[in-house]
C-alpha positions as CSV (number, residue, x, y, z in Angstrom):
1,M,9.2,13.0,-3.3
2,S,8.3,12.7,-6.9
3,A,6.5,9.5,-8.1
4,T,10.0,8.6,-9.6
5,D,10.9,9.2,-5.5
6,A,7.6,7.1,-4.8
7,Q,9.0,4.8,-6.9
8,D,12.6,4.2,-5.5
9,L,11.5,4.3,-2.5
10,I,8.6,1.1,-2.8
11,E,12.1,-0.5,-4.7
12,R,13.6,-0.5,-1.4
13,Y,11.0,-2.0,0.2
14,I,10.2,-4.6,-1.9
15,G,14.1,-5.4,-1.3
16,V,14.2,-5.3,2.1
17,W,11.9,-8.2,2.2
18,N,14.2,-10.1,-0.4
19,E,17.5,-8.7,1.6
20,P,20.0,-11.7,2.2
21,D,22.8,-9.8,3.7
22,P,21.6,-8.7,8.0
23,G,23.4,-5.8,7.9
24,V,22.5,-4.5,4.9
25,R,19.2,-5.8,5.9
26,L,19.2,-3.8,9.0
27,K,20.7,-1.1,7.5
28,T,17.9,-0.5,4.9
29,V,15.2,-0.8,7.6
30,R,17.0,2.3,9.5
31,D,17.0,4.2,6.1
32,L,13.3,3.3,5.5
33,W,11.2,3.8,8.4
34,A,11.0,6.7,11.3
35,E,12.6,5.5,14.6
36,D,9.3,4.6,16.1
37,G,7.7,3.6,12.4
38,V,5.1,1.0,12.4
39,H,4.5,-1.7,10.5
40,L,0.7,-3.2,10.7
41,L,-0.5,-6.4,9.0
42,R,-4.0,-7.6,8.2
43,P,-3.3,-11.4,8.6
44,P,-5.0,-13.5,5.9
45,Q,-8.8,-13.5,6.2
46,E,-8.1,-17.7,8.5
47,M,-5.9,-16.1,11.0
48,H,-8.6,-12.6,11.1
49,D,-11.7,-15.2,11.5
50,R,-9.9,-17.0,14.0
51,A,-9.0,-14.0,16.6
52,V,-12.7,-13.1,15.9
53,S,-14.1,-16.1,17.0
54,L,-12.1,-15.5,19.9
55,G,-13.3,-12.8,21.2
56,F,-11.3,-9.8,19.7
57,G,-13.0,-7.4,17.9
58,T,-10.0,-7.8,14.7
59,A,-7.3,-9.4,14.0
60,V,-4.4,-6.7,13.1
61,L,-0.2,-7.4,13.8
62,A,2.1,-5.0,14.8
63,A,6.0,-4.7,15.1
64,R,7.2,-1.2,16.0
65,G,10.5,1.1,16.2
66,H,13.5,-0.4,14.1
67,D,14.5,-3.6,16.4
68,E,10.8,-5.2,16.6
69,L,10.7,-4.5,12.0
70,Y,14.0,-5.7,11.5
71,A,12.8,-9.3,13.7
72,R,9.5,-9.2,10.7
73,V,10.9,-8.3,7.9
74,T,13.8,-11.1,9.2
75,R,11.4,-13.7,10.0
76,A,9.6,-13.6,6.4
77,Y,13.3,-13.2,5.2
78,E,13.7,-16.5,6.7
79,E,10.8,-18.3,6.1
80,F,9.5,-16.8,2.9
81,V,13.2,-16.8,0.4
82,A,16.3,-17.8,1.9
83,P,14.6,-22.1,1.3
84,G,15.0,-20.3,-2.8
85,T,10.8,-21.1,-2.4
86,Y,9.8,-17.0,-2.6
87,V,10.1,-14.2,-3.9
88,F,8.7,-10.9,-3.0
89,R,8.0,-8.1,-6.7
90,I,6.1,-5.3,-7.2
91,Q,3.0,-5.9,-9.1
92,E,1.4,-2.7,-9.3
93,A,3.5,0.4,-9.0
94,A,3.7,3.4,-6.6
95,R,0.7,6.1,-6.6
96,R,1.5,9.1,-4.5
97,L,-1.3,11.0,-3.0
98,D,1.1,14.0,-0.4
99,R,2.4,12.0,2.1
100,V,1.0,8.5,1.2
101,V,2.0,6.0,-0.8
102,T,0.4,2.8,-2.1
103,F,1.7,-0.3,-3.9
104,R,0.3,-3.3,-4.3
105,W,3.6,-7.1,-4.3
106,E,2.7,-10.4,-4.9
107,S,4.4,-13.1,-3.4
108,F,6.2,-15.7,-6.4
109,H,6.8,-19.1,-6.4
110,T,10.3,-19.7,-8.1
111,G,10.5,-23.2,-8.2
112,E,6.5,-23.8,-9.6
113,E,6.7,-19.9,-11.7
114,R,3.9,-19.0,-10.2
115,V,2.0,-15.9,-8.6
116,T,1.2,-17.3,-4.8
117,G,0.1,-14.7,-2.8
118,G,-0.2,-10.7,-2.8
119,G,-1.0,-7.6,-1.5
120,L,-1.7,-3.9,-0.7
121,E,1.0,-2.0,0.9
122,F,-0.5,1.7,2.0
123,L,2.5,3.7,3.7
124,V,2.3,7.3,5.7
125,L,5.7,9.1,5.3
126,D,7.3,11.3,7.8
127,A,8.2,15.0,7.2
128,E,11.8,13.1,5.8
129,G,10.3,11.1,3.6
130,R,10.8,7.4,5.9
131,I,7.8,5.2,6.8
132,E,5.8,6.1,9.8
133,A,2.4,3.9,9.5
134,D,3.1,0.6,6.8
135,H,0.1,-0.8,6.7
136,Q,0.0,-3.9,4.3
137,F,-3.3,-6.3,4.1
138,V,-2.6,-9.5,2.9
139,D,-4.9,-11.2,-0.6
């Protein structure tokens, strides 16, 4: 995978979180992630700290396989993008090293025209270039 291919990958990745058509969203999830791919989210600090205060060593949220990944992407779309409040955008171009692609993303409040959050994405690809593991660190 070249740097151009890595950039295309992250453009499709960001696009799926903004995709209004459920059929296109499902197809894109299946195209982007390996069948047993996983999305791991280190939640915002407040949620993480609350979990730790309840006795958990850490807080990591996981969605595994196409059905759970589709549900995760759809839930984020419905909560943030569908109401017309936010869009997700690439903040920093893709960087690739072997099977790893990293980039930074941001959530943009369309009404207030300002960035409201973001994070770092760390993708591990399988031999076919599909996402095997998606590690999301929310700022």
